[in-house]
XYZ file of C-alpha atoms in Angstrom:
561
model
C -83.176 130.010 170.394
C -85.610 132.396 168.283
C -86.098 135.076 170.527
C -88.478 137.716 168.524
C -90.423 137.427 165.554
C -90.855 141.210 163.812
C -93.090 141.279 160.484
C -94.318 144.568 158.608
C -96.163 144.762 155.439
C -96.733 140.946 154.605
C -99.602 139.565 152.974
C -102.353 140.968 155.680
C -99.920 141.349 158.293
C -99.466 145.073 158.048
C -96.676 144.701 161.507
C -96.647 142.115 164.398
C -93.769 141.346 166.697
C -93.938 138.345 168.708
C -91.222 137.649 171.784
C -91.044 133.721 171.884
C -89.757 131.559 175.085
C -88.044 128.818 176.021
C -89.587 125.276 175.758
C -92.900 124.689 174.289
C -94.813 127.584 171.932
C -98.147 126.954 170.721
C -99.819 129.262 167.972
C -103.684 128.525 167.080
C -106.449 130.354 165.096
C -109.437 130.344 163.261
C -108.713 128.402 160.034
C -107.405 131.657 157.497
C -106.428 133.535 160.733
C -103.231 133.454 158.745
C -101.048 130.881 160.131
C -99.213 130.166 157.223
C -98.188 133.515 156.777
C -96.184 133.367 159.819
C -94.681 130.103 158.669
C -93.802 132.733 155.362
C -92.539 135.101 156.962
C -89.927 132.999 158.950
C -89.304 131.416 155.586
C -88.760 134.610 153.684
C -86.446 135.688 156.371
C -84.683 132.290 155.728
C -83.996 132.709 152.293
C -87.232 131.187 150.933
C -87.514 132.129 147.051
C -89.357 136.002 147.608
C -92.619 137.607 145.111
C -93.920 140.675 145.315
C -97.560 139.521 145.490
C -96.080 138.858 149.254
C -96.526 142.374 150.032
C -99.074 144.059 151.810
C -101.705 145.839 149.580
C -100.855 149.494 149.312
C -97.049 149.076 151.291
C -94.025 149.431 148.824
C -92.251 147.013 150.937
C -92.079 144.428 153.191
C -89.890 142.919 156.307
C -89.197 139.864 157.851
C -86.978 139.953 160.514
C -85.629 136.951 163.196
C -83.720 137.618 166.308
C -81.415 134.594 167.917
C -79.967 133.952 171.295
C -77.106 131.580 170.723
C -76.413 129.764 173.871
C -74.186 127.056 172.205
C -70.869 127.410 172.134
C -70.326 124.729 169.195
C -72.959 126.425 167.398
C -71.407 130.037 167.936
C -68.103 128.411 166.643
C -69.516 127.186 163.770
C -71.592 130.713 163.062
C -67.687 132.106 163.785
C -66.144 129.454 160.294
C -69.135 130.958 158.253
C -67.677 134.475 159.261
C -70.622 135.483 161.055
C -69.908 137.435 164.534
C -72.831 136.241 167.471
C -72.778 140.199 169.133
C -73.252 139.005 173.200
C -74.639 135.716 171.528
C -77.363 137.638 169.651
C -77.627 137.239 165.798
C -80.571 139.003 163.715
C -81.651 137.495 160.150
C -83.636 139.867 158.470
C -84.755 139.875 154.737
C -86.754 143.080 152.876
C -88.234 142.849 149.935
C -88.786 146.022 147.152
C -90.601 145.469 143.803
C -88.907 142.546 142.284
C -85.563 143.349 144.541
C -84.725 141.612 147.668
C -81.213 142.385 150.627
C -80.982 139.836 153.338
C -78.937 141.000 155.817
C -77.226 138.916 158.912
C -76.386 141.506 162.129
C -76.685 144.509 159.497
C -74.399 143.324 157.164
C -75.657 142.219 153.357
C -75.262 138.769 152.569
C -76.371 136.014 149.868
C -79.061 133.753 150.546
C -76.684 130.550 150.668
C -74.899 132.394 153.620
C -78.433 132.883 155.213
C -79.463 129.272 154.305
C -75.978 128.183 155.937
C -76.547 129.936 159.455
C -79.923 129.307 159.277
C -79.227 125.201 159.374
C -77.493 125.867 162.792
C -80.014 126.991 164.087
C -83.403 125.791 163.547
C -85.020 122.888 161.985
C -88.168 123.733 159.807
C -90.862 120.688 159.571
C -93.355 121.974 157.120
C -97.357 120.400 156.789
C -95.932 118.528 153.883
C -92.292 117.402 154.890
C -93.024 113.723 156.378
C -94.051 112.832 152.472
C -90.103 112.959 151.929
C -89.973 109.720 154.570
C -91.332 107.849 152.013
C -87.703 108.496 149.350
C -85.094 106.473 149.850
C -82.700 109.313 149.400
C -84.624 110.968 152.365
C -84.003 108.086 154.460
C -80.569 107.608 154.057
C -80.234 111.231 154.566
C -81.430 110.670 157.886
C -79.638 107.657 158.892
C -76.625 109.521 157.590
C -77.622 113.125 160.380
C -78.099 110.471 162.930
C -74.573 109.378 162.590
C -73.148 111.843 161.307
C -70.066 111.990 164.666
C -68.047 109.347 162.674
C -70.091 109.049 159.373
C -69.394 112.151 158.078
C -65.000 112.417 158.268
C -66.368 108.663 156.051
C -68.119 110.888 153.854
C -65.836 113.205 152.999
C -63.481 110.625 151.969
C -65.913 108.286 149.889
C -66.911 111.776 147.935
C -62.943 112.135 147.425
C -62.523 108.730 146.285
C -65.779 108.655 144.400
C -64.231 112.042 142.351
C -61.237 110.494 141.103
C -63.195 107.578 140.219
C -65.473 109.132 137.988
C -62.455 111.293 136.767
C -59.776 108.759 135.891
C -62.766 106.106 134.053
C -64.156 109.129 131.803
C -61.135 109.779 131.073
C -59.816 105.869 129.999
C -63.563 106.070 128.333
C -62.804 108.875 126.174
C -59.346 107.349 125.329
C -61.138 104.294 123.452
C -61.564 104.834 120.044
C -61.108 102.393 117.158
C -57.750 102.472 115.246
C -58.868 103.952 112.322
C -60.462 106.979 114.334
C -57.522 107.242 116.589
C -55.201 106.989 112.826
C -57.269 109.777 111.917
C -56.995 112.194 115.019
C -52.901 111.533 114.662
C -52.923 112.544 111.283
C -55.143 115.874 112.147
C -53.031 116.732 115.566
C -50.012 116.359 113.013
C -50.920 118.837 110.310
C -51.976 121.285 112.883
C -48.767 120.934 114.877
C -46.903 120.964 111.842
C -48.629 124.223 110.410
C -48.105 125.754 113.720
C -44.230 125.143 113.938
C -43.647 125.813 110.507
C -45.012 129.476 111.175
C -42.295 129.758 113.976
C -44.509 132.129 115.774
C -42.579 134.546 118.494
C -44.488 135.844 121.567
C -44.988 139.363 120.725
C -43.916 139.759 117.120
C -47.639 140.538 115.893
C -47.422 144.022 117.388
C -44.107 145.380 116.030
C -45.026 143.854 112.335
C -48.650 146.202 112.807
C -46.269 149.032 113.697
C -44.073 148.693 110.553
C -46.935 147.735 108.142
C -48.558 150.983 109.484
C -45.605 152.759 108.650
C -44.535 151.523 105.947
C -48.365 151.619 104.008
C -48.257 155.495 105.532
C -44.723 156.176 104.575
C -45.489 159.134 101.523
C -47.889 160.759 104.263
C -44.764 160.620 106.474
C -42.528 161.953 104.000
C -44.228 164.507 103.110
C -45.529 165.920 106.397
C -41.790 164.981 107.950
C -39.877 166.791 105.101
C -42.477 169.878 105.452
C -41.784 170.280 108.903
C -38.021 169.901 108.535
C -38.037 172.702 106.013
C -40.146 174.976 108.131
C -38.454 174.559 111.243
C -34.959 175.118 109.379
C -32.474 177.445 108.842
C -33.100 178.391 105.283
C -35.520 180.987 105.953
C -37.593 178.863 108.276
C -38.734 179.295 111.857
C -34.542 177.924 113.203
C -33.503 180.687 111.037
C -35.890 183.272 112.146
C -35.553 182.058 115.819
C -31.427 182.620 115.279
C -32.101 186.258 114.579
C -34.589 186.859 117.172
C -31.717 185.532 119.488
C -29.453 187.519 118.618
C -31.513 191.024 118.694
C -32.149 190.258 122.062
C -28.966 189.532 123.338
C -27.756 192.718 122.705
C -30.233 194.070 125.177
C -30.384 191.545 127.712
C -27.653 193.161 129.736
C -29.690 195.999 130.509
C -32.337 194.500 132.201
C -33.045 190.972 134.299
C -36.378 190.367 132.700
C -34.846 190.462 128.806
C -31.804 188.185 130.635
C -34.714 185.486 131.624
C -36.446 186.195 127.947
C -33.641 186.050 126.000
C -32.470 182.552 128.140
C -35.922 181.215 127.251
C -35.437 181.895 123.176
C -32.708 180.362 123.288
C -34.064 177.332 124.778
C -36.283 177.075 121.738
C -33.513 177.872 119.337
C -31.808 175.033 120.859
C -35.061 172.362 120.209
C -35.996 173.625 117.227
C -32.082 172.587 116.104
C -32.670 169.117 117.385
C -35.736 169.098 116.207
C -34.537 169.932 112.812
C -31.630 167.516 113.143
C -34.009 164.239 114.268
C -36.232 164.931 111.363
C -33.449 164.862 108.785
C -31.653 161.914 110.424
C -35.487 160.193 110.387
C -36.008 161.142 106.270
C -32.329 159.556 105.907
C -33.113 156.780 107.159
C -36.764 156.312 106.123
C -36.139 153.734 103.288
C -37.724 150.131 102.497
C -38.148 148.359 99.621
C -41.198 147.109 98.378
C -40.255 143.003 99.087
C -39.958 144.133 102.658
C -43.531 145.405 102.608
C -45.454 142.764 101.085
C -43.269 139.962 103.167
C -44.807 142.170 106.288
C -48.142 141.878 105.056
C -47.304 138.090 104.212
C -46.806 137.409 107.726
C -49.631 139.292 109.247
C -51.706 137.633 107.187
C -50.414 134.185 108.601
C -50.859 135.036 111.824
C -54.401 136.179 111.192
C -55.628 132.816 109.475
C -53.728 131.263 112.617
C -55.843 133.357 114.702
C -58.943 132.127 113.177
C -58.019 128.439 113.735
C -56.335 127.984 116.895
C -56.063 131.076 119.546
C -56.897 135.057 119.184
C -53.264 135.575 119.602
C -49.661 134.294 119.376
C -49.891 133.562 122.690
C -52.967 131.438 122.919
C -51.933 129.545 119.100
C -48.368 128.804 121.330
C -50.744 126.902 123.841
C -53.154 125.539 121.934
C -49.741 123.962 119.567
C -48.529 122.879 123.415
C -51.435 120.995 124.066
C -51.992 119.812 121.098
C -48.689 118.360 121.526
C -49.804 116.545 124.480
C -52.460 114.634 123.085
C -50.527 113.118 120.014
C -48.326 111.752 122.663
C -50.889 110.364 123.858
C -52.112 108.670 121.671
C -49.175 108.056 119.891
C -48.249 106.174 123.044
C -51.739 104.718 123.207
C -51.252 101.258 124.746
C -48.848 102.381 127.394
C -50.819 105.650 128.458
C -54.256 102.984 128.856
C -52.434 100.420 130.584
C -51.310 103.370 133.270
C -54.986 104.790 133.160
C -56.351 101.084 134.099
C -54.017 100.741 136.755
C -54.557 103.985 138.003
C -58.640 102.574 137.813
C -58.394 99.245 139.918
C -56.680 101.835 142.764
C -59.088 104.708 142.691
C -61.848 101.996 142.827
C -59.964 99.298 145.585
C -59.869 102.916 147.418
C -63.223 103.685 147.047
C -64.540 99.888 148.075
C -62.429 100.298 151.114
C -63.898 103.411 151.781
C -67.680 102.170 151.133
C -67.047 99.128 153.014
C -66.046 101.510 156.475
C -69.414 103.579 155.663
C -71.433 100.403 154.784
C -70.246 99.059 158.475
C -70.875 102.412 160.465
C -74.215 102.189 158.684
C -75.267 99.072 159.773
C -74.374 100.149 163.641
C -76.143 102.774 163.383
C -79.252 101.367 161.583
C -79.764 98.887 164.441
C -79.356 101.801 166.985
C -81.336 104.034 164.875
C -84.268 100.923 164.457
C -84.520 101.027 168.326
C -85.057 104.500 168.972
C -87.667 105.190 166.489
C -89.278 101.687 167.935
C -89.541 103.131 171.565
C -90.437 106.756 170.186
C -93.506 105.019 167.735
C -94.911 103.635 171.321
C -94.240 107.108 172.822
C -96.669 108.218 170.181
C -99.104 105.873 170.538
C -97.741 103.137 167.789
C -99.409 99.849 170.042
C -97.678 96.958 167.951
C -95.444 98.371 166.082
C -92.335 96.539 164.043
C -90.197 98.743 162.741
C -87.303 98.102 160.350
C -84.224 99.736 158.333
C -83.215 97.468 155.840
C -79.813 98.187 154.335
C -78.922 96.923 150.741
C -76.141 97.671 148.418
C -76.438 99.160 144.979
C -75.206 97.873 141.886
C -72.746 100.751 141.224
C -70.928 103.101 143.292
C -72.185 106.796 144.338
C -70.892 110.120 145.850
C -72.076 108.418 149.388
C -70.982 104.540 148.980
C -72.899 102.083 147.655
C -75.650 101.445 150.354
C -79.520 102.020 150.011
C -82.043 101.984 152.942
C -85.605 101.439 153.147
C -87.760 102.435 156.173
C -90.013 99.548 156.891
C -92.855 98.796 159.586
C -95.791 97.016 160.570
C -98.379 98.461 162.572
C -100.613 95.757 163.458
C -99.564 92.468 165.012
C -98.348 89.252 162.856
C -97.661 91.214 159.528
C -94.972 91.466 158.311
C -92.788 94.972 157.588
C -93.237 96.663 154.523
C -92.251 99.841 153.064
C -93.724 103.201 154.825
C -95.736 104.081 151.649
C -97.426 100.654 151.510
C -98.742 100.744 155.256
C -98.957 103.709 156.843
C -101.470 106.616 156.288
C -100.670 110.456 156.260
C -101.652 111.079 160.294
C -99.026 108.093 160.956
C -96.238 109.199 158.686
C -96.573 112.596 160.587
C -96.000 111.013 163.882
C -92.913 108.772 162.485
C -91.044 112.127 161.332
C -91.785 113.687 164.793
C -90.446 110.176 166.210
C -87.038 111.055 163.976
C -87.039 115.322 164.428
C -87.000 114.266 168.628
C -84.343 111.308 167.842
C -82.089 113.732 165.709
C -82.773 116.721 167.843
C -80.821 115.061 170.314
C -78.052 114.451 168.240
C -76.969 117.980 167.176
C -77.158 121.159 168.747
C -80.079 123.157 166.376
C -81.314 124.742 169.465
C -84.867 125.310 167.629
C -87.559 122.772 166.187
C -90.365 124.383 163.994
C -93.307 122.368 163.737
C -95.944 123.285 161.326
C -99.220 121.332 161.772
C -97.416 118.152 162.692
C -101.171 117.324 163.804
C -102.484 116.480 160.735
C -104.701 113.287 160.547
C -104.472 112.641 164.347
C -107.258 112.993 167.103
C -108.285 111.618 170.298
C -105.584 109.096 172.491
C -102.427 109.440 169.733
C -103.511 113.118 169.984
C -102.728 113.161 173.430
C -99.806 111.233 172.916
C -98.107 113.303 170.310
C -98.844 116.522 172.833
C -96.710 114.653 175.311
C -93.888 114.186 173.141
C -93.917 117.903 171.963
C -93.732 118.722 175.961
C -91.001 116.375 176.023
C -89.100 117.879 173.293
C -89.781 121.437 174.947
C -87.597 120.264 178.101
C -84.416 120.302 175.766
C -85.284 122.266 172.769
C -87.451 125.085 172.343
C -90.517 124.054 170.225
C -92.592 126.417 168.078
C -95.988 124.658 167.010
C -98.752 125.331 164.469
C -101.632 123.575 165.984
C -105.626 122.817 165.387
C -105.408 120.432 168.265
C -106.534 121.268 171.879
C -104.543 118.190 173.726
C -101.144 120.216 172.249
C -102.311 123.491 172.318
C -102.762 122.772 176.471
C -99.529 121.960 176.858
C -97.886 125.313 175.802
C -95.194 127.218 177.738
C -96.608 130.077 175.588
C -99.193 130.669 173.860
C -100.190 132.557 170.950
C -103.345 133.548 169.180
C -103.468 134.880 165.428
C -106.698 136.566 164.779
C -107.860 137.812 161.336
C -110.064 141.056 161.733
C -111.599 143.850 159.456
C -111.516 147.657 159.896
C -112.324 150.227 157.926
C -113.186 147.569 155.157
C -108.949 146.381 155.438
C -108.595 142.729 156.323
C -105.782 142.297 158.959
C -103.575 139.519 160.894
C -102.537 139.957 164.370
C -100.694 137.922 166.787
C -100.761 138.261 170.504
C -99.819 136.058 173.213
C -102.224 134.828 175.817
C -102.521 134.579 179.249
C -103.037 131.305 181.317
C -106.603 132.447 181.357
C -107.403 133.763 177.650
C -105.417 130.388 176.836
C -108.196 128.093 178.568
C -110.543 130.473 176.380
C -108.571 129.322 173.433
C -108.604 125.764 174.012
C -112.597 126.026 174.637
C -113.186 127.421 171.077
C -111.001 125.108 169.543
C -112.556 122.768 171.596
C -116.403 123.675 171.335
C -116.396 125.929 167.693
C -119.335 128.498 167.513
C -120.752 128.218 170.787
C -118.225 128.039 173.615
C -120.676 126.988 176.860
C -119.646 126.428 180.368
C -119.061 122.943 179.814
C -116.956 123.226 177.356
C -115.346 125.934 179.120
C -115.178 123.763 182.347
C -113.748 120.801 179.943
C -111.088 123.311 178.594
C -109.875 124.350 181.756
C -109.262 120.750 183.470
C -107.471 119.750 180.104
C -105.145 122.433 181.010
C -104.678 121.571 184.293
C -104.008 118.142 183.706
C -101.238 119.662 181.143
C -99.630 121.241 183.847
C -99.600 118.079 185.755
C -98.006 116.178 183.563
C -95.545 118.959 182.703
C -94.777 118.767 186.438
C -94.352 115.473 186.948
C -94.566 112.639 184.189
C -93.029 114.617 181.615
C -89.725 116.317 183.364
């Protein structure tokens, strides 16, 4: 569960920390308090696309930060596949955000946002004041239908997105094959020339660099010539540095006896005289054989030029012109075996596709279990939440084509009042109603997985009085299994709360502020009377806030466990 909430320098939240608990926790205010901006922060933390406008006026930066107790040993296994170590079950999400730069970190360690997003869908489930519009897609439904079952659905899945990927693959490819005769005449004669121009280079892997080596040489060869044949003379032995070496040499040999340090100096002359004699040998065996003819250097410059317009055409290299030739190669066999390769593509069609109907068919069937199962749950939870007469259908349909999930479509249909007949969600029901039938589907999947956290923000909207009362019930409910964090404006859920918290908006020194502090049982009945009574809070309203709370705790105690 989320165990602490720390923000610093967000929007006008300049730093709050809140501790959460288990089961059900309420958070109210003054409309502005800044409500949302809690909802932000966990958001931000979340990997929820960052601005700098989110920082606090006058702060360079700003933090959100989430601490987790994982309890669940599936969900610590699955934290453990994303590579993510729960320290004594504890895991800490935190995201900062500098100028236009933002690090999210998991347990200290820098991470992307998809590996934030990824943990973060173990672990809590985010409805936001706008979220039950989705119910009204198609998509959205059978995305739900699909979490419900996903125990056996998904291994289906998985397989119909397999199937569905050679599919695609094998008809684009039998697509692209079809081309009149003329066209496919014309691509022949094209693959042809080019496979033809390539061979008749007879291109070898590597060549290009030793004929840049000799054309270098040769188009440099009177600069070689003359700078070789000057340094051969100079370093000789007709009056050059070999002979003046020689005579050095000998002067000192016949002194070196007398002392070891002319021994070592006259051992280290001779050293030279030695390499300046193979020097002086190499150079004259080089300028003997330093000879070309002029044929040899324009066919060199012939055949680098080849290569180069090759270059141009087909590859940046021997190499890549050798592959390109290769699969060019390929595809005049193709089509040069046109009838017979088409023939093996169809074939290989009507089995990726019998595959893939066999594969729909098992997820079509699965689906149909679980959309009357599904249908009956959402039926009793409707009546939970005050839903008097309500009909409530999924009606499942096939699709004229194939997909990436099968080839089934569902529609969410109801009636509310008695002896209509069921039609779609966004024909019938208002916003306060669509509310309640996502909150009927969070508590259904809920039980389903192990997300050991349910976010509800402002799941009140459009509801007062008995379905009010109703919906506070189920929230309870939910709190027995799951802990529950709720945005609220309603006083029948605020009383139910576990904990409660206040968010208060205040001004000093001329500095607008947010603040969140949790109440006690006492500055909680408070809370309910001024969200009960506005402005003026009397002792009746008082009075009516504090038996709304106690009949909370009744229920909690008994109806509700």
């Amino acid at each position: 569960m989320l165990t602490n909430l720390h923000v610093k320098d967000l929007a006008l939240i300049e730093e709050a920390d809140v501790e959460f608990g288990p089961g059900l926790n309420i958070l109210t205010g003054e409309t502005g308090a800044g409500k949302s901006i809690l909802m932000g922060a966990v958001n931000l933390a979340l990997g929820q696309k960052a601005s700098r406008d989110m920082i606090r006026e006058g702060a360079s930066s700003c933090l959100a930060e989430l601490v987790f107790q994982v309890e669940n040993p599936g969900t610590r296994r699955a934290l453990e596949e994303l590579d993510i170590d729960t320290e004594d079950g504890q895991l800490i999400v935190s995201r900062k955000i500098t100028g236009n730069r933002s690090v999210s970190r998991i347990n200290g360690q820098t991470c992307t946002a998809a590996q934030v997003r990824a943990a973060a869908a173990l672990l809590l489930d985010i409805h936001g004041q706008h979220e039950h519009q989705s119910l009204l897609y198609r998509d959205r439904q059978l995305e739900i239908l699909d979490a419900y079952g996903r125990e056996k659905l998904d291994p289906c899945l998985r397989e119909t997105a397999e199937c569905y990927s050679r599919y695609r693959r094998i008809k684009k490819e039998l697509e692209d094959s079809q081309m009149d005769q003329a066209a496919r005449a014309r691509e022949i004669s094209l693959l042809e020339f080019e496979i033809r121009e390539i061979r008749e280079a007879a291109l070898i892997p590597g060549e290009e660099e030793e004929l840049e080596k000799n054309y270098r040489k040769m188009a440099n060869s009177k600069k070689i010539a003359e700078a070789l044949g000057a340094a051969h003379q100079l370093t000789g032995n007709d009056g050059g540095a070999g002979d003046l070496t020689g005579r050095a040499l000998r002067e000192l040999s016949c002194v070196s006896g007398f002392d070891e340090t002319l021994s070592g100096m006259e051992k280290s002359l001779a050293d030279i005289d030695s390499l300046l004699g193979d020097f002086n040998r190499e150079a004259a065996a080089y300028l003997d054989d330093f000879t070309f003819s002029e044929e040899e250097f324009y066919q060199t410059g012939q055949r680098l030029d080849l290569i180069n317009h090759l270059k141009t055409k087909y590859g940046n290299s021997v190499e890549k012109i050798l592959e390109y030739q290769k699969s060019q190669e390929e595809k005049l066999e193709q089509l040069q075996n046109f009838e017979e390769r088409k023939a093996k593509l169809e074939e290989q069609l009507d089995g990726a596709e019998e595959a893939l109907k066999e594969v729909s068919h098992k997820v079509s069937a699965l689906r149909a279990q679980y959309c009357r199962e599904l249908t009956e749950k959402i039926t009793e939870a409707l009546l939970d939440l005050n839903f008097l007469d309500v009909s409530f259908e999924i009606r499942l349909t096939r699709l004229p084509r194939y997909t990436e999930k099968g080839w089934d479509e569902i529609e969410f249909q109801i009636s509310t009042n008695p002896g209509e007949p069921v039609k779609p969600l966004g024909r019938v029901v208002s916003g306060g109603e669509l509310s309640r039938i996502m909150l009927a589907i969070k508590t259904i999947l809920a039980d389903r997985d192990a997300v050991e956290t349910l976010i509800f923000d402002e799941i009140d909207t459009g509801i007062s009085g008995r379905t009010a009362q109703k919906v506070s019930e189920k929230m309870a409910q939910i709190g027995r299994r799951r802990q529950v964090i709720c945005i609220t404006h309603l006083a029948q859920i605020a009383a139910m709360a576990d904990e409660h918290f206040e968010i208060v908006k205040q001004v000093e020194n001329q500095e607008t502020s947010t603040r969140i502090r949790r109440l006690s049982r006492e500055e909680s009945v408070e809370e309910l009377a001024r969200i009960l009574g506005g402005a003026q809070i009397t002792e009746a309203v008082l009075s009516n806030a504090r038996e709304m709370k106690e009949l909370a705790e009744q229920q909690k105690t008994s109806r509700l466990k």
